[in-house]
């Protein structure tokens, strides 16, 4: 059209990757990473007798569509208060868990992952509906607001039929996945993302992040399997490996040690997926 000024503005880099796509990619990348001490990977089933790599792939295929649902729910309810979101999400979250259990024959592969990563998808959908740009801080703050008061509401109150997480809170005061989400994934944002670029090689970057998570994360899986001594053993072992120019062989030896002790850091595996998703977002 004649007369209009030509604007040579650099194209704004708008990622075409949706949050559900980032989440599913992270789930595949997590199960693919090998070796992973105590966890299921391409080499072995870690400290698990009831699941393997193939079952995890089936589980991811079954739950993947639900992350689009969580994202859409975040968009649809963007006009509702943050405090209402978890209640609005829970039915879909439980339906997603049922899809997982159906695909796995009743084995809990991703219960924690559904909760944590589903919240990220819903937070992203809400922010996008409000015209806000996605950033690590904005998404984590939104999740924290969704889960405000969750620990007090669900863990402090004694329930007759306590779940694993509820029982561990009553015994040890560990808030597990609920506490991590209510904090806005503080373990990831404080201990993992600042050093995300410390390793140039993608595989070593993920191994480093997992070791750092195992060194600090109060993983309720470890406590439910080995008590506080099991958690401390894994944290101490991870710190020892991190103090060296660690190699695959050391990760393999750690894997054998955790398997021998029936210890599986499933919570840290979930937070590794959370870290991959957040690392891909701009900081601010
Ligand atoms: C909110 C719930 C998900 C809480 O469930 P629960 O009462 O069981 O509480 P937690 O134990 O705290 O958390 C459950 C899973 O979360 C992972 N996890 C553990 N510690 C942490 C942590 N510090 N930070 C983040 N995430 C953590 C962990 O999940 C992984 O391990 C599981 C596989 O390991 P395995 O040892 O084989 O597990 P089992 O032996 O089968 O043990 P149990 O089945 O007895 O627990 C696997 O789940 C991995 O993901 C913990 O196991 C839940 O109550 C809830 O509300 N769910 C509905 C969903 C929802 O609300 N969605 C809304 C948003 S979409
Ligand atoms: N690779 C894995 N092995 C065991 N539990 C897990 N939870 C999430 N990822 C896992």
mmCIF file of C-alpha atoms and ligand atoms in Angstrom:
data_model
loop_
_atom_site.group_PDB
_atom_site.id
_atom_site.type_symbol
_atom_site.label_atom_id
_atom_site.label_comp_id
_atom_site.label_asym_id
_atom_site.label_seq_id
_atom_site.Cartn_x
_atom_site.Cartn_y
_atom_site.Cartn_z
ATOM 1 C CA UNK A 1 0.000 0.000 0.000
ATOM 2 C CA UNK A 2 1.632 3.286 -1.131
ATOM 3 C CA UNK A 3 2.737 5.815 1.482
ATOM 4 C CA UNK A 4 2.897 3.480 4.508
ATOM 5 C CA UNK A 5 6.251 3.607 6.353
ATOM 6 C CA UNK A 6 8.323 0.443 5.928
ATOM 7 C CA UNK A 7 9.130 -0.866 9.410
ATOM 8 C CA UNK A 8 12.179 -3.131 9.454
ATOM 9 C CA UNK A 9 11.513 -4.299 13.014
ATOM 10 C CA UNK A 10 13.263 -7.557 13.818
ATOM 11 C CA UNK A 11 10.608 -10.272 14.023
ATOM 12 C CA UNK A 12 9.726 -10.926 17.657
ATOM 13 C CA UNK A 13 10.747 -14.511 18.396
ATOM 14 C CA UNK A 14 7.440 -16.074 19.285
ATOM 15 C CA UNK A 15 7.862 -19.734 20.160
ATOM 16 C CA UNK A 16 5.362 -21.905 18.325
ATOM 17 C CA UNK A 17 5.932 -24.692 20.848
ATOM 18 C CA UNK A 18 2.973 -24.987 23.213
ATOM 19 C CA UNK A 19 3.387 -25.762 26.911
ATOM 20 C CA UNK A 20 1.731 -29.205 26.537
ATOM 21 C CA UNK A 21 4.249 -30.013 23.768
ATOM 22 C CA UNK A 22 7.150 -28.901 26.000
ATOM 23 C CA UNK A 23 5.813 -31.077 28.845
ATOM 24 C CA UNK A 24 5.430 -34.216 26.713
ATOM 25 C CA UNK A 25 8.904 -33.675 25.209
ATOM 26 C CA UNK A 26 10.321 -33.416 28.741
ATOM 27 C CA UNK A 27 8.604 -36.658 29.813
ATOM 28 C CA UNK A 28 10.166 -38.528 26.864
ATOM 29 C CA UNK A 29 13.574 -36.938 27.466
ATOM 30 C CA UNK A 30 13.431 -37.898 31.147
ATOM 31 C CA UNK A 31 12.670 -41.589 30.592
ATOM 32 C CA UNK A 32 15.266 -41.664 27.784
ATOM 33 C CA UNK A 33 18.111 -40.394 29.990
ATOM 34 C CA UNK A 34 20.400 -43.307 30.914
ATOM 35 C CA UNK A 35 21.750 -44.249 33.416
ATOM 36 C CA UNK A 36 19.563 -42.738 36.169
ATOM 37 C CA UNK A 37 20.397 -43.993 39.693
ATOM 38 C CA UNK A 38 17.477 -46.015 41.103
ATOM 39 C CA UNK A 39 15.134 -44.959 38.314
ATOM 40 C CA UNK A 40 13.681 -46.604 35.223
ATOM 41 C CA UNK A 41 15.717 -45.911 32.070
ATOM 42 C CA UNK A 42 16.737 -47.649 28.825
ATOM 43 C CA UNK A 43 19.203 -49.911 30.666
ATOM 44 C CA UNK A 44 17.116 -51.230 33.563
ATOM 45 C CA UNK A 45 14.095 -50.737 35.826
ATOM 46 C CA UNK A 46 16.030 -49.190 38.703
ATOM 47 C CA UNK A 47 14.574 -50.022 42.107
ATOM 48 C CA UNK A 48 11.218 -50.960 40.585
ATOM 49 C CA UNK A 49 9.881 -54.471 40.153
ATOM 50 C CA UNK A 50 6.605 -53.319 38.595
ATOM 51 C CA UNK A 51 7.640 -51.021 35.765
ATOM 52 C CA UNK A 52 10.118 -50.655 32.896
ATOM 53 C CA UNK A 53 10.971 -48.319 30.021
ATOM 54 C CA UNK A 54 8.202 -49.695 27.793
ATOM 55 C CA UNK A 55 5.563 -49.162 30.498
ATOM 56 C CA UNK A 56 6.686 -45.565 30.902
ATOM 57 C CA UNK A 57 6.290 -44.979 27.168
ATOM 58 C CA UNK A 58 2.747 -46.420 27.355
ATOM 59 C CA UNK A 59 2.051 -44.157 30.315
ATOM 60 C CA UNK A 60 3.309 -41.036 28.527
ATOM 61 C CA UNK A 61 1.180 -41.851 25.462
ATOM 62 C CA UNK A 62 -1.896 -42.228 27.700
ATOM 63 C CA UNK A 63 -1.468 -39.007 29.693
ATOM 64 C CA UNK A 64 -0.097 -36.767 26.912
ATOM 65 C CA UNK A 65 -3.540 -35.604 25.644
ATOM 66 C CA UNK A 66 -4.492 -34.501 29.164
ATOM 67 C CA UNK A 67 -1.854 -31.774 29.264
ATOM 68 C CA UNK A 68 -3.776 -30.038 26.473
ATOM 69 C CA UNK A 69 -6.890 -30.321 28.681
ATOM 70 C CA UNK A 70 -5.054 -28.736 31.643
ATOM 71 C CA UNK A 71 -3.832 -25.943 29.353
ATOM 72 C CA UNK A 72 -7.359 -25.351 28.003
ATOM 73 C CA UNK A 73 -8.816 -25.328 31.524
ATOM 74 C CA UNK A 74 -6.295 -22.673 32.510
ATOM 75 C CA UNK A 75 -7.453 -20.568 29.557
ATOM 76 C CA UNK A 76 -11.172 -21.210 30.098
ATOM 77 C CA UNK A 77 -11.038 -20.233 33.799
ATOM 78 C CA UNK A 78 -8.613 -17.318 33.432
ATOM 79 C CA UNK A 79 -11.323 -14.998 34.772
ATOM 80 C CA UNK A 80 -11.728 -17.069 37.981
ATOM 81 C CA UNK A 81 -9.558 -16.365 41.064
ATOM 82 C CA UNK A 82 -6.232 -18.254 41.284
ATOM 83 C CA UNK A 83 -7.429 -19.936 44.473
ATOM 84 C CA UNK A 84 -10.231 -21.663 42.496
ATOM 85 C CA UNK A 85 -7.979 -23.197 39.840
ATOM 86 C CA UNK A 86 -6.846 -26.360 41.655
ATOM 87 C CA UNK A 87 -10.443 -27.277 42.481
ATOM 88 C CA UNK A 88 -11.377 -26.707 38.825
ATOM 89 C CA UNK A 89 -8.398 -28.808 37.662
ATOM 90 C CA UNK A 90 -8.682 -31.724 40.088
ATOM 91 C CA UNK A 91 -11.394 -33.732 38.251
ATOM 92 C CA UNK A 92 -9.320 -33.660 35.051
ATOM 93 C CA UNK A 93 -6.195 -34.470 37.081
ATOM 94 C CA UNK A 94 -7.835 -37.512 38.610
ATOM 95 C CA UNK A 95 -9.196 -38.577 35.193
ATOM 96 C CA UNK A 96 -5.660 -38.299 33.845
ATOM 97 C CA UNK A 97 -4.397 -40.477 36.711
ATOM 98 C CA UNK A 98 -7.071 -43.033 35.771
ATOM 99 C CA UNK A 99 -5.864 -42.996 32.163
ATOM 100 C CA UNK A 100 -2.343 -43.636 33.477
ATOM 101 C CA UNK A 101 -3.468 -46.518 35.688
ATOM 102 C CA UNK A 102 -5.453 -48.036 32.800
ATOM 103 C CA UNK A 103 -2.406 -47.869 30.525
ATOM 104 C CA UNK A 104 -0.056 -49.284 33.161
ATOM 105 C CA UNK A 105 -2.280 -51.960 34.678
ATOM 106 C CA UNK A 106 -2.545 -50.017 37.938
ATOM 107 C CA UNK A 107 1.119 -49.013 38.325
ATOM 108 C CA UNK A 108 1.889 -45.480 39.516
ATOM 109 C CA UNK A 109 4.376 -44.182 36.934
ATOM 110 C CA UNK A 110 3.522 -40.467 36.710
ATOM 111 C CA UNK A 111 1.166 -39.478 39.548
ATOM 112 C CA UNK A 112 3.515 -36.779 40.750
ATOM 113 C CA UNK A 113 4.428 -35.797 37.216
ATOM 114 C CA UNK A 114 0.758 -35.333 36.290
ATOM 115 C CA UNK A 115 0.272 -33.024 39.259
ATOM 116 C CA UNK A 116 3.395 -30.886 38.772
ATOM 117 C CA UNK A 117 3.387 -30.721 34.968
ATOM 118 C CA UNK A 118 -0.394 -30.351 34.770
ATOM 119 C CA UNK A 119 -0.146 -27.266 36.973
ATOM 120 C CA UNK A 120 2.496 -25.809 34.643
ATOM 121 C CA UNK A 121 0.199 -26.313 31.645
ATOM 122 C CA UNK A 122 -2.769 -24.730 33.402
ATOM 123 C CA UNK A 123 -0.671 -21.766 34.556
ATOM 124 C CA UNK A 124 0.572 -21.218 30.994
ATOM 125 C CA UNK A 125 -2.985 -21.367 29.610
ATOM 126 C CA UNK A 126 -4.140 -18.773 32.153
ATOM 127 C CA UNK A 127 -1.270 -16.397 31.396
ATOM 128 C CA UNK A 128 -1.783 -16.722 27.635
ATOM 129 C CA UNK A 129 -5.536 -16.011 27.985
ATOM 130 C CA UNK A 130 -4.630 -12.886 29.975
ATOM 131 C CA UNK A 131 -2.259 -11.760 27.211
ATOM 132 C CA UNK A 132 0.794 -12.178 29.456
ATOM 133 C CA UNK A 133 4.175 -13.299 28.075
ATOM 134 C CA UNK A 134 5.317 -16.691 29.448
ATOM 135 C CA UNK A 135 8.385 -16.572 31.670
ATOM 136 C CA UNK A 136 9.824 -18.887 34.348
ATOM 137 C CA UNK A 137 8.893 -16.462 37.108
ATOM 138 C CA UNK A 138 5.356 -15.807 35.828
ATOM 139 C CA UNK A 139 4.520 -19.501 35.409
ATOM 140 C CA UNK A 140 5.998 -20.533 38.789
ATOM 141 C CA UNK A 141 4.264 -17.655 40.572
ATOM 142 C CA UNK A 142 0.965 -18.706 39.021
ATOM 143 C CA UNK A 143 1.426 -22.324 40.189
ATOM 144 C CA UNK A 144 2.265 -21.104 43.685
ATOM 145 C CA UNK A 145 -0.923 -19.012 43.764
ATOM 146 C CA UNK A 146 -3.004 -21.971 42.496
ATOM 147 C CA UNK A 147 -1.635 -24.068 45.384
ATOM 148 C CA UNK A 148 -1.745 -21.371 48.089
ATOM 149 C CA UNK A 149 -2.641 -23.049 51.405
ATOM 150 C CA UNK A 150 -2.624 -26.555 49.874
ATOM 151 C CA UNK A 151 -0.245 -28.085 52.427
ATOM 152 C CA UNK A 152 -2.213 -26.677 55.353
ATOM 153 C CA UNK A 153 -5.519 -27.746 53.851
ATOM 154 C CA UNK A 154 -4.570 -31.270 52.776
ATOM 155 C CA UNK A 155 -1.605 -32.361 54.878
ATOM 156 C CA UNK A 156 -1.948 -30.695 58.259
ATOM 157 C CA UNK A 157 -5.495 -32.036 58.669
ATOM 158 C CA UNK A 158 -5.314 -35.717 59.664
ATOM 159 C CA UNK A 159 -7.235 -37.944 57.241
ATOM 160 C CA UNK A 160 -8.330 -41.498 57.984
ATOM 161 C CA UNK A 161 -7.310 -42.876 54.567
ATOM 162 C CA UNK A 162 -3.974 -41.063 54.317
ATOM 163 C CA UNK A 163 -2.120 -41.288 51.005
ATOM 164 C CA UNK A 164 1.621 -41.857 50.927
ATOM 165 C CA UNK A 165 2.271 -38.150 50.901
ATOM 166 C CA UNK A 166 -0.174 -37.425 53.706
ATOM 167 C CA UNK A 167 1.309 -40.189 55.877
ATOM 168 C CA UNK A 168 4.865 -38.919 55.294
ATOM 169 C CA UNK A 169 3.858 -35.387 56.234
ATOM 170 C CA UNK A 170 2.333 -36.588 59.473
ATOM 171 C CA UNK A 171 5.444 -38.689 60.250
ATOM 172 C CA UNK A 172 8.256 -36.459 59.006
ATOM 173 C CA UNK A 173 6.744 -33.103 58.083
ATOM 174 C CA UNK A 174 7.672 -33.589 54.405
ATOM 175 C CA UNK A 175 5.268 -31.757 52.071
ATOM 176 C CA UNK A 176 6.292 -33.627 48.892
ATOM 177 C CA UNK A 177 4.798 -32.652 45.560
ATOM 178 C CA UNK A 178 2.210 -30.374 47.157
ATOM 179 C CA UNK A 179 4.814 -28.383 49.063
ATOM 180 C CA UNK A 180 7.039 -28.093 46.017
ATOM 181 C CA UNK A 181 4.172 -26.770 43.895
ATOM 182 C CA UNK A 182 3.021 -24.365 46.623
ATOM 183 C CA UNK A 183 6.572 -22.969 46.761
ATOM 184 C CA UNK A 184 6.462 -22.322 42.991
ATOM 185 C CA UNK A 185 8.976 -25.143 42.334
ATOM 186 C CA UNK A 186 11.584 -23.419 44.488
ATOM 187 C CA UNK A 187 13.904 -26.467 44.523
ATOM 188 C CA UNK A 188 14.145 -26.187 40.723
ATOM 189 C CA UNK A 189 14.338 -22.392 40.447
ATOM 190 C CA UNK A 190 16.841 -21.997 43.297
ATOM 191 C CA UNK A 191 19.166 -25.033 42.900
ATOM 192 C CA UNK A 192 18.843 -26.238 39.290
ATOM 193 C CA UNK A 193 18.082 -23.449 36.809
ATOM 194 C CA UNK A 194 20.914 -21.057 37.846
ATOM 195 C CA UNK A 195 23.486 -23.693 36.781
ATOM 196 C CA UNK A 196 21.527 -25.095 33.837
ATOM 197 C CA UNK A 197 24.173 -24.014 31.333
ATOM 198 C CA UNK A 198 27.125 -25.360 33.381
ATOM 199 C CA UNK A 199 27.341 -28.294 30.964
ATOM 200 C CA UNK A 200 27.303 -27.743 27.179
ATOM 201 C CA UNK A 201 26.496 -31.361 26.354
ATOM 202 C CA UNK A 202 22.717 -31.965 26.657
ATOM 203 C CA UNK A 203 23.075 -35.404 28.235
ATOM 204 C CA UNK A 204 25.583 -34.252 30.846
ATOM 205 C CA UNK A 205 23.390 -31.217 31.530
ATOM 206 C CA UNK A 206 20.456 -33.507 32.396
ATOM 207 C CA UNK A 207 22.638 -35.850 34.461
ATOM 208 C CA UNK A 208 24.049 -32.850 36.369
ATOM 209 C CA UNK A 209 20.543 -31.494 37.011
ATOM 210 C CA UNK A 210 19.341 -34.893 38.249
ATOM 211 C CA UNK A 211 22.337 -35.274 40.585
ATOM 212 C CA UNK A 212 21.779 -31.776 41.955
ATOM 213 C CA UNK A 213 18.094 -32.569 42.516
ATOM 214 C CA UNK A 214 18.939 -35.835 44.298
ATOM 215 C CA UNK A 215 21.386 -33.920 46.499
ATOM 216 C CA UNK A 216 18.774 -31.448 47.824
ATOM 217 C CA UNK A 217 15.198 -32.621 47.041
ATOM 218 C CA UNK A 218 13.235 -33.960 50.073
ATOM 219 C CA UNK A 219 11.835 -36.752 47.882
ATOM 220 C CA UNK A 220 8.918 -38.529 49.555
ATOM 221 C CA UNK A 221 9.505 -41.581 47.379
ATOM 222 C CA UNK A 222 12.868 -42.145 49.004
ATOM 223 C CA UNK A 223 11.415 -41.676 52.483
ATOM 224 C CA UNK A 224 8.451 -43.977 51.789
ATOM 225 C CA UNK A 225 10.938 -46.659 50.639
ATOM 226 C CA UNK A 226 13.907 -46.147 52.973
ATOM 227 C CA UNK A 227 12.910 -43.725 55.702
ATOM 228 C CA UNK A 228 14.922 -40.592 56.444
ATOM 229 C CA UNK A 229 18.113 -42.676 56.398
ATOM 230 C CA UNK A 230 17.308 -43.658 52.808
ATOM 231 C CA UNK A 231 16.820 -40.013 51.837
ATOM 232 C CA UNK A 232 20.069 -38.960 53.556
ATOM 233 C CA UNK A 233 21.973 -41.825 51.891
ATOM 234 C CA UNK A 234 20.899 -40.701 48.415
ATOM 235 C CA UNK A 235 21.570 -37.010 49.149
ATOM 236 C CA UNK A 236 25.036 -37.843 50.491
ATOM 237 C CA UNK A 237 25.823 -40.123 47.532
ATOM 238 C CA UNK A 238 24.745 -37.481 45.015
ATOM 239 C CA UNK A 239 26.880 -34.828 46.718
ATOM 240 C CA UNK A 240 29.870 -37.169 46.684
ATOM 241 C CA UNK A 241 29.504 -37.773 42.930
ATOM 242 C CA UNK A 242 29.029 -34.035 42.309
ATOM 243 C CA UNK A 243 32.331 -33.334 44.104
ATOM 244 C CA UNK A 244 34.186 -35.222 41.341
ATOM 245 C CA UNK A 245 34.631 -34.942 37.564
ATOM 246 C CA UNK A 246 31.905 -37.585 37.510
ATOM 247 C CA UNK A 247 31.583 -40.165 34.738
ATOM 248 C CA UNK A 248 28.926 -42.538 33.398
ATOM 249 C CA UNK A 249 30.635 -45.318 35.361
ATOM 250 C CA UNK A 250 30.053 -43.481 38.648
ATOM 251 C CA UNK A 251 26.376 -43.013 37.739
ATOM 252 C CA UNK A 252 26.169 -46.737 36.966
ATOM 253 C CA UNK A 253 27.755 -47.605 40.341
ATOM 254 C CA UNK A 254 25.309 -45.290 42.112
ATOM 255 C CA UNK A 255 22.468 -46.951 40.207
ATOM 256 C CA UNK A 256 23.568 -50.377 41.470
ATOM 257 C CA UNK A 257 23.857 -49.069 45.049
ATOM 258 C CA UNK A 258 20.329 -47.590 45.025
ATOM 259 C CA UNK A 259 18.866 -50.707 43.441
ATOM 260 C CA UNK A 260 20.467 -52.812 46.170
ATOM 261 C CA UNK A 261 18.784 -50.558 48.740
ATOM 262 C CA UNK A 262 15.402 -50.455 46.892
ATOM 263 C CA UNK A 263 15.669 -46.667 46.682
ATOM 264 C CA UNK A 264 14.027 -44.729 43.816
ATOM 265 C CA UNK A 265 14.133 -40.887 43.636
ATOM 266 C CA UNK A 266 10.880 -40.659 41.655
ATOM 267 C CA UNK A 267 10.183 -37.144 42.901
ATOM 268 C CA UNK A 268 13.520 -35.923 41.550
ATOM 269 C CA UNK A 269 12.741 -37.550 38.207
ATOM 270 C CA UNK A 270 9.521 -35.510 38.067
ATOM 271 C CA UNK A 271 11.356 -32.324 39.010
ATOM 272 C CA UNK A 272 13.881 -33.010 36.250
ATOM 273 C CA UNK A 273 10.977 -32.835 33.772
ATOM 274 C CA UNK A 274 9.776 -29.619 35.450
ATOM 275 C CA UNK A 275 13.303 -28.188 35.129
ATOM 276 C CA UNK A 276 13.484 -29.020 31.407
ATOM 277 C CA UNK A 277 10.183 -27.224 30.788
ATOM 278 C CA UNK A 278 11.110 -24.124 32.819
ATOM 279 C CA UNK A 279 14.641 -23.937 31.382
ATOM 280 C CA UNK A 280 13.085 -23.561 27.930
ATOM 281 C CA UNK A 281 11.160 -20.418 28.981
ATOM 282 C CA UNK A 282 12.665 -16.917 29.120
ATOM 283 C CA UNK A 283 13.768 -15.893 32.617
ATOM 284 C CA UNK A 284 11.681 -12.714 32.656
HETATM 285 C C1 LIG B 1 -1.325 -34.018 44.945
HETATM 286 C C2 LIG B 1 -1.109 -35.498 44.743
HETATM 287 C C3 LIG B 1 -0.324 -35.790 43.478
HETATM 288 C C4 LIG B 1 -0.300 -35.957 45.942
HETATM 289 O O1 LIG B 1 -0.124 -37.357 45.963
HETATM 290 P P1 LIG B 1 0.445 -38.023 47.329
HETATM 291 O O2 LIG B 1 -0.534 -37.792 48.420
HETATM 292 O O3 LIG B 1 0.841 -39.426 47.051
HETATM 293 O O4 LIG B 1 1.680 -37.113 47.713
HETATM 294 P P2 LIG B 1 3.278 -37.169 47.420
HETATM 295 O O5 LIG B 1 3.846 -38.466 47.846
HETATM 296 O O6 LIG B 1 3.844 -35.933 48.016
HETATM 297 O O7 LIG B 1 3.452 -37.004 45.860
HETATM 298 C C5 LIG B 1 3.104 -38.011 44.989
HETATM 299 C C6 LIG B 1 4.224 -38.143 43.975
HETATM 300 O O8 LIG B 1 4.889 -36.906 43.716
HETATM 301 C C7 LIG B 1 6.300 -37.175 43.429
HETATM 302 N N1 LIG B 1 7.131 -36.519 44.444
HETATM 303 C C8 LIG B 1 7.606 -37.016 45.586
HETATM 304 N N2 LIG B 1 8.331 -36.114 46.280
HETATM 305 C C9 LIG B 1 8.320 -35.006 45.514
HETATM 306 C C10 LIG B 1 8.903 -33.699 45.673
HETATM 307 N N3 LIG B 1 9.635 -33.386 46.768
HETATM 308 N N4 LIG B 1 8.694 -32.795 44.702
HETATM 309 C C11 LIG B 1 7.953 -33.123 43.614
HETATM 310 N N5 LIG B 1 7.364 -34.344 43.377
HETATM 311 C C12 LIG B 1 7.564 -35.256 44.350
HETATM 312 C C13 LIG B 1 6.414 -38.690 43.412
HETATM 313 O O9 LIG B 1 5.987 -39.116 42.097
HETATM 314 C C14 LIG B 1 6.891 -39.909 41.312
HETATM 315 O O10 LIG B 1 7.175 -41.159 41.926
HETATM 316 C C15 LIG B 1 6.112 -42.095 41.658
HETATM 317 C C16 LIG B 1 6.737 -43.430 41.257
HETATM 318 O O11 LIG B 1 7.553 -43.877 42.347
HETATM 319 P P3 LIG B 1 7.065 -45.098 43.240
HETATM 320 O O12 LIG B 1 7.974 -45.180 44.445
HETATM 321 O O13 LIG B 1 6.984 -46.322 42.367
HETATM 322 O O14 LIG B 1 5.618 -44.721 43.723
HETATM 323 P P4 LIG B 1 4.717 -45.775 44.503
HETATM 324 O O15 LIG B 1 5.551 -46.871 45.059
HETATM 325 O O16 LIG B 1 3.626 -46.202 43.599
HETATM 326 O O17 LIG B 1 4.170 -44.913 45.685
HETATM 327 P P5 LIG B 1 2.682 -44.440 45.901
HETATM 328 O O18 LIG B 1 1.876 -44.812 44.680
HETATM 329 O O19 LIG B 1 2.224 -45.165 47.154
HETATM 330 O O20 LIG B 1 2.772 -42.947 46.080
HETATM 331 C C17 LIG B 1 5.317 -41.484 40.516
HETATM 332 O O21 LIG B 1 4.100 -40.999 41.038
HETATM 333 C C18 LIG B 1 6.176 -40.339 40.062
HETATM 334 O O22 LIG B 1 5.422 -39.282 39.510
HETATM 335 C C19 LIG B 1 5.361 -39.079 44.417
HETATM 336 O O23 LIG B 1 4.977 -40.426 44.297
HETATM 337 C C20 LIG B 1 -2.440 -36.235 44.653
HETATM 338 O O24 LIG B 1 -2.985 -36.372 45.960
HETATM 339 C C21 LIG B 1 -3.470 -35.535 43.795
HETATM 340 O O25 LIG B 1 -4.146 -34.632 44.216
HETATM 341 N N6 LIG B 1 -3.631 -36.042 42.561
HETATM 342 C C22 LIG B 1 -4.721 -35.589 41.636
HETATM 343 C C23 LIG B 1 -4.109 -34.894 40.448
HETATM 344 C C24 LIG B 1 -4.343 -33.395 40.512
HETATM 345 O O26 LIG B 1 -4.839 -32.852 41.487
HETATM 346 N N7 LIG B 1 -4.002 -32.661 39.457
HETATM 347 C C25 LIG B 1 -4.246 -31.219 39.409
HETATM 348 C C26 LIG B 1 -3.259 -30.544 38.566
HETATM 349 S S1 LIG B 1 -3.326 -31.193 36.979
HETATM 350 N N1 LIG B 2 12.287 -42.750 35.321
HETATM 351 C C1 LIG B 2 11.527 -42.928 36.429
HETATM 352 N N2 LIG B 2 11.714 -44.023 37.205
HETATM 353 C C2 LIG B 2 10.960 -44.191 38.343
HETATM 354 N N3 LIG B 2 10.022 -43.318 38.753
HETATM 355 C C3 LIG B 2 9.819 -42.232 37.989
HETATM 356 N N4 LIG B 2 8.945 -41.201 38.132
HETATM 357 C C4 LIG B 2 9.127 -40.368 37.100
HETATM 358 N N5 LIG B 2 10.098 -40.817 36.270
HETATM 359 C C5 LIG B 2 10.547 -41.986 36.811
#
